[in-house]
Short mmCIF file of N, CA and C in Angstrom, two decimals:
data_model
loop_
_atom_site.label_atom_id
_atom_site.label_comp_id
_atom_site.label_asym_id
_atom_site.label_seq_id
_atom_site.Cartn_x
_atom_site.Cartn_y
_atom_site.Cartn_z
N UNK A 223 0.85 -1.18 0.00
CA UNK A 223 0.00 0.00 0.00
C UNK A 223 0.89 1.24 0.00
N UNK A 224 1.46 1.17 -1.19
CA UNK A 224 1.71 2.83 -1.33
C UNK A 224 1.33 4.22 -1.18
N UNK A 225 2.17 4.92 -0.14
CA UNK A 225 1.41 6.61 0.33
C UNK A 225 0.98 6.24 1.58
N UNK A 226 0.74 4.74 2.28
CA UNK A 226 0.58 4.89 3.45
C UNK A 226 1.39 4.98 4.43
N UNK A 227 1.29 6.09 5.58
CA UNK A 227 2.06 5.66 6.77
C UNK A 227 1.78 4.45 7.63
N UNK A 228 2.94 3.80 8.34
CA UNK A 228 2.56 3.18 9.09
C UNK A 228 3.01 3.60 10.21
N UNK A 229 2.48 2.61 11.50
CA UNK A 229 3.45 3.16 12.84
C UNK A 229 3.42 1.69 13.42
N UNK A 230 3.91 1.82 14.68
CA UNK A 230 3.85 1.08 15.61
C UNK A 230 4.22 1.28 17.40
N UNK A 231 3.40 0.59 18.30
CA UNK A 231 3.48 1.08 19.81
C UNK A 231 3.79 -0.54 20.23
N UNK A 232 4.67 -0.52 20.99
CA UNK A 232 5.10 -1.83 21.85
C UNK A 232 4.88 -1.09 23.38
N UNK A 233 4.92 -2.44 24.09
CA UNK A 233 4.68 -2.04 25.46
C UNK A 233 5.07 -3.42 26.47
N UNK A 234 5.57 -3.31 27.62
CA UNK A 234 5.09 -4.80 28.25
C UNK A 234 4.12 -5.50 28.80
N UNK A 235 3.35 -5.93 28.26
CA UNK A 235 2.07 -6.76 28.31
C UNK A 235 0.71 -6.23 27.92
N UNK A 236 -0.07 -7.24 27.54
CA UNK A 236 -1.67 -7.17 27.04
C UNK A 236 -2.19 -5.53 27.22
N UNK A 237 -2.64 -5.64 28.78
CA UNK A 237 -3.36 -4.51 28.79
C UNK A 237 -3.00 -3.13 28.35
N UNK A 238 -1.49 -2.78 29.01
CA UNK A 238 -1.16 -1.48 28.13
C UNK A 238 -1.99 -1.64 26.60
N UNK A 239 -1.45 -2.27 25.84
CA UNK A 239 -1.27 -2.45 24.48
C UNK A 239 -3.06 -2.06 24.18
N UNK A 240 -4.06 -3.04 24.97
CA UNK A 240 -5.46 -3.19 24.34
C UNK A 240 -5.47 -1.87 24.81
N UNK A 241 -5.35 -0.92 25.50
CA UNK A 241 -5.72 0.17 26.15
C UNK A 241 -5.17 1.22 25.22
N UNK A 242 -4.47 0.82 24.81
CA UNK A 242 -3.84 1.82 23.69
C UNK A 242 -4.40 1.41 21.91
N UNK A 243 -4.63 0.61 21.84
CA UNK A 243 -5.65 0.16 20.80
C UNK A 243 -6.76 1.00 21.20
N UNK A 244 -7.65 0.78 21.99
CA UNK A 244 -8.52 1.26 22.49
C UNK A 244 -8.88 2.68 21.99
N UNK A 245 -8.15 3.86 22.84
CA UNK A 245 -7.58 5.21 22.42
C UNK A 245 -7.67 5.60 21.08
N UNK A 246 -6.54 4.52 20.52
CA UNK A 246 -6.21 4.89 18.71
C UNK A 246 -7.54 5.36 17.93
N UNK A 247 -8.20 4.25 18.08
CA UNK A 247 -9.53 3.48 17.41
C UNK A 247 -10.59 4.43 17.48
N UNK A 248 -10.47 5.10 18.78
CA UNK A 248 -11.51 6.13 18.87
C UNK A 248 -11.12 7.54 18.73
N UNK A 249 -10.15 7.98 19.12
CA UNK A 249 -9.46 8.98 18.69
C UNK A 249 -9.34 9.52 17.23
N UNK A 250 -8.94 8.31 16.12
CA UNK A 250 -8.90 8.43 15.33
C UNK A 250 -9.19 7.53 14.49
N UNK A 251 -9.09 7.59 12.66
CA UNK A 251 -9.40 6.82 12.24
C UNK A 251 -8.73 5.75 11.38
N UNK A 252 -7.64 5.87 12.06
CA UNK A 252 -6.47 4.71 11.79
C UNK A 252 -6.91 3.39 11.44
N UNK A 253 -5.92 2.53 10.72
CA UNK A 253 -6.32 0.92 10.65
C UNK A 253 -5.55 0.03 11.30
N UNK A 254 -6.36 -0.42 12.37
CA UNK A 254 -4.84 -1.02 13.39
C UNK A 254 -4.90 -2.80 12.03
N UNK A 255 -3.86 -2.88 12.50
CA UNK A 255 -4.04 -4.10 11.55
C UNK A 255 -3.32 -5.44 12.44
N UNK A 256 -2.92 -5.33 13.40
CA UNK A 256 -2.33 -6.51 13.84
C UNK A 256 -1.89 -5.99 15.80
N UNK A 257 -2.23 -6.92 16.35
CA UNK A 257 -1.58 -6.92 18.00
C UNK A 257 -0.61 -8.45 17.70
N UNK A 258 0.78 -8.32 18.59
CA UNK A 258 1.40 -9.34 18.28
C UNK A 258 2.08 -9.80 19.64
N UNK A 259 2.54 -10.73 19.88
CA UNK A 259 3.59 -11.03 20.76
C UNK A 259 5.06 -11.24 20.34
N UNK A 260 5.61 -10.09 20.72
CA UNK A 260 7.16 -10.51 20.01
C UNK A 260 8.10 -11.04 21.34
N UNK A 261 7.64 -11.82 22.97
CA UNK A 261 8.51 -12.10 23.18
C UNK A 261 8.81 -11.36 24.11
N UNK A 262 9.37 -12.12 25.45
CA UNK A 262 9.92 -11.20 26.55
C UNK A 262 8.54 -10.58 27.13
N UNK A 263 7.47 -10.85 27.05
CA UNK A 263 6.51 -9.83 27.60
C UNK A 263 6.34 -9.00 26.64
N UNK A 264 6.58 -8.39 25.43
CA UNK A 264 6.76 -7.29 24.84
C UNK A 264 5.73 -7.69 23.46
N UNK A 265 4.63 -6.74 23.55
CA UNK A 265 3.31 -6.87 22.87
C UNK A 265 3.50 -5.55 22.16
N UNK A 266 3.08 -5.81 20.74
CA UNK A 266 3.13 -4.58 19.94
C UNK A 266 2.16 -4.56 18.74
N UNK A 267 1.40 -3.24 18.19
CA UNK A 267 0.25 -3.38 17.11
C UNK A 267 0.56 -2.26 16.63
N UNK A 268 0.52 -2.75 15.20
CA UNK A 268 0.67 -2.04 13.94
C UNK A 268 -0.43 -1.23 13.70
N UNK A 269 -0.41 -0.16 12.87
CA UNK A 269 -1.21 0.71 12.20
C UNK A 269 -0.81 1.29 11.07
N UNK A 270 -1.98 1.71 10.15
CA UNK A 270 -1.94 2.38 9.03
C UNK A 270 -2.54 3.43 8.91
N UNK A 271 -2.37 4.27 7.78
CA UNK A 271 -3.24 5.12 7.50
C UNK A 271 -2.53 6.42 7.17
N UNK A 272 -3.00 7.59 6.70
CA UNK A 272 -2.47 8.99 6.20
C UNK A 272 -1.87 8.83 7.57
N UNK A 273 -0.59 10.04 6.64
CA UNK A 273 0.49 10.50 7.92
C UNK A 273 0.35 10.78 9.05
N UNK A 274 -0.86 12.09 8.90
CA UNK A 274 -1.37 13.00 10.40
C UNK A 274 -2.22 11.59 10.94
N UNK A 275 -3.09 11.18 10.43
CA UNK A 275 -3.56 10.22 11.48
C UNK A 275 -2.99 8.77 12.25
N UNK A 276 -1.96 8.97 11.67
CA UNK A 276 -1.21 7.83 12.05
C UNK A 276 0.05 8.47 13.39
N UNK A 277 0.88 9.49 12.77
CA UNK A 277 1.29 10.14 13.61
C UNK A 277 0.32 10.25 14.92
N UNK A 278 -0.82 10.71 14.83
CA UNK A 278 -1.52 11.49 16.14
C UNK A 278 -2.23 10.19 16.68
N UNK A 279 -2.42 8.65 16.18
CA UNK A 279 -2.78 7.81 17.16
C UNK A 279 -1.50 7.57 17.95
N UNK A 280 -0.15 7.17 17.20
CA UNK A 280 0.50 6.50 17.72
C UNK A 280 0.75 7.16 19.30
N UNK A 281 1.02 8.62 18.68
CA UNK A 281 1.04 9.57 20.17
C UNK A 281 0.20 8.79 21.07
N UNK A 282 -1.22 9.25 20.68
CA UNK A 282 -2.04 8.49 21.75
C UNK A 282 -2.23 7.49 22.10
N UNK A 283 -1.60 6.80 21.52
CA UNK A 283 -1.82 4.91 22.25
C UNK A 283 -0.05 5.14 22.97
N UNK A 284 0.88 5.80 22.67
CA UNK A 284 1.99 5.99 23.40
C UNK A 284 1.88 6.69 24.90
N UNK A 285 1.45 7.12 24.82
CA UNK A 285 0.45 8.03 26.10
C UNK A 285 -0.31 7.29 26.74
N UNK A 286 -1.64 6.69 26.09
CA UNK A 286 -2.01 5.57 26.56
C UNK A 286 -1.22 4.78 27.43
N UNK A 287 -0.90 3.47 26.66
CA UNK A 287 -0.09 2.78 27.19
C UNK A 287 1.29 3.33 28.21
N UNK A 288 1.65 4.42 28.66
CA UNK A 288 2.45 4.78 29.14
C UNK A 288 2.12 4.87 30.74
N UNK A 289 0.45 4.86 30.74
CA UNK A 289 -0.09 5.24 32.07
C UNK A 289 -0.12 3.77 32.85
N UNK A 290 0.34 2.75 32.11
CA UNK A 290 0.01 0.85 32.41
C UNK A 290 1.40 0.44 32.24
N UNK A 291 2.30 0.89 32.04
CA UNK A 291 3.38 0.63 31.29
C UNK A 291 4.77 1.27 31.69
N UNK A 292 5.80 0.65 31.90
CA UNK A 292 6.99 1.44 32.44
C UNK A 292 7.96 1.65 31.10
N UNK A 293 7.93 0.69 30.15
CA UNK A 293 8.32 0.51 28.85
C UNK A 293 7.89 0.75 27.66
N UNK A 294 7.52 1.72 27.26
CA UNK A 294 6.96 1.98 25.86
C UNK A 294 7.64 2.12 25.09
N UNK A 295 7.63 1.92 23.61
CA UNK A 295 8.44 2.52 22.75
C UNK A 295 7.05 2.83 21.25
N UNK A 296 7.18 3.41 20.64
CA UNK A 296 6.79 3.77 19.19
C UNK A 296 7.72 4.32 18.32
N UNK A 297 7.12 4.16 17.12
CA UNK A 297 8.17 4.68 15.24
C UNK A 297 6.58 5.04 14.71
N UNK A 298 7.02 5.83 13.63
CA UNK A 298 6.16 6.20 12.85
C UNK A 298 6.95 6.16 11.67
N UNK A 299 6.60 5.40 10.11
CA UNK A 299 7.34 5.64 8.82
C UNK A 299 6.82 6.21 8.08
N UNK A 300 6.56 7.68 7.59
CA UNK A 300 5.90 8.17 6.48
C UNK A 300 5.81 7.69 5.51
N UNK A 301 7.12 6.92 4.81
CA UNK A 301 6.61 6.28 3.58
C UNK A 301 7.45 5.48 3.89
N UNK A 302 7.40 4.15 4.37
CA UNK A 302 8.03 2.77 4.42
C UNK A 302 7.90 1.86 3.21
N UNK A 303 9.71 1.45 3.58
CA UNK A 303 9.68 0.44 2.20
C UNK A 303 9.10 -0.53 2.41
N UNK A 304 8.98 -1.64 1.31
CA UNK A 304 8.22 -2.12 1.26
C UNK A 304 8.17 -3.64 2.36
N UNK A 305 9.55 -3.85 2.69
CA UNK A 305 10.17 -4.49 3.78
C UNK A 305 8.88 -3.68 4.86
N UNK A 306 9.19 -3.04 5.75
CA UNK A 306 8.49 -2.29 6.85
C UNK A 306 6.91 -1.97 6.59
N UNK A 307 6.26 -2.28 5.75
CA UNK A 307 4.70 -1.94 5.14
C UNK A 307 4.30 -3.56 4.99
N UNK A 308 5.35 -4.82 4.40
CA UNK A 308 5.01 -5.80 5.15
C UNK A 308 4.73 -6.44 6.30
N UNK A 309 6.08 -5.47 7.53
CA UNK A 309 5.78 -5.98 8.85
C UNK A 309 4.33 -5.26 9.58
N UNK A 310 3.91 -4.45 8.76
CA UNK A 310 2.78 -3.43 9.30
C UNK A 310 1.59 -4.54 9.07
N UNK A 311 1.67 -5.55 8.00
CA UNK A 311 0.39 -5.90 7.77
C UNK A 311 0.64 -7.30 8.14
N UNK A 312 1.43 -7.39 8.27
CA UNK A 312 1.74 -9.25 9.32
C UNK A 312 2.70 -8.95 10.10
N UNK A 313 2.53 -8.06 11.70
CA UNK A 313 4.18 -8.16 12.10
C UNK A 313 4.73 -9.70 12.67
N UNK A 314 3.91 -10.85 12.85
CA UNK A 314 4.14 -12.21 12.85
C UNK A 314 5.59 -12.14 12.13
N UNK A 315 5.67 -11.73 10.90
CA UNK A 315 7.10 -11.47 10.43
C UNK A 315 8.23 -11.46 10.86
N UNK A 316 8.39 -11.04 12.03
CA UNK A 316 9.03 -10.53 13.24
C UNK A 316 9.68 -12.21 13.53
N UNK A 317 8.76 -12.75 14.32
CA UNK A 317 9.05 -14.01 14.48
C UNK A 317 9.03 -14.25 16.01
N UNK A 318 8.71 -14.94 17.17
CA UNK A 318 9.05 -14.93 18.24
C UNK A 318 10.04 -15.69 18.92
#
């Protein structure tokens, strides 16, 4: 999917993460496309969508999840190759 941004929010464990899904979803109108387990405790879900709305969930599920969470991290790629726009739509990719 060319022109889309993607992002992504990791966190340690479930609830941060659904809680920050949560946020995104309503906040904005992003496409989350995947929650994953990569391991170590460390749960992370992809999103798509135009720049500004992708930018301004990730904030908010980073925020989110920050209030459940001692570990957060997020990226945002304005225009990811095509490597990184795959892990957006299966991050299973990843591998655990």
């Amino acid at each position: 999917m060319r022109n889309t941004a993607v992002g992504f929010v990791e966190a340690e464990g479930f609830t941060p993460i659904f809680d920050a899904v949560d946020a995104m979803v309503k906040a904005t109108e992003v496409e989350v496309t995947k929650v994953v387990r990569l391991g170590g405790g460390i749960i992370a879900v992809a999103v798509r969508g135009d720049l500004a709305t992708v930018e301004e969930a990730v904030d908010i599920g980073e925020e989110t999840a920050r209030a459940k969470s001692r570990s957060v991290r997020s990226i945002v790629f304005a225009s990811p190759c095509d490597a990184v726009s795959a892990l957006a739509a299966d991050p299973q990719l990843v591998g655990n």
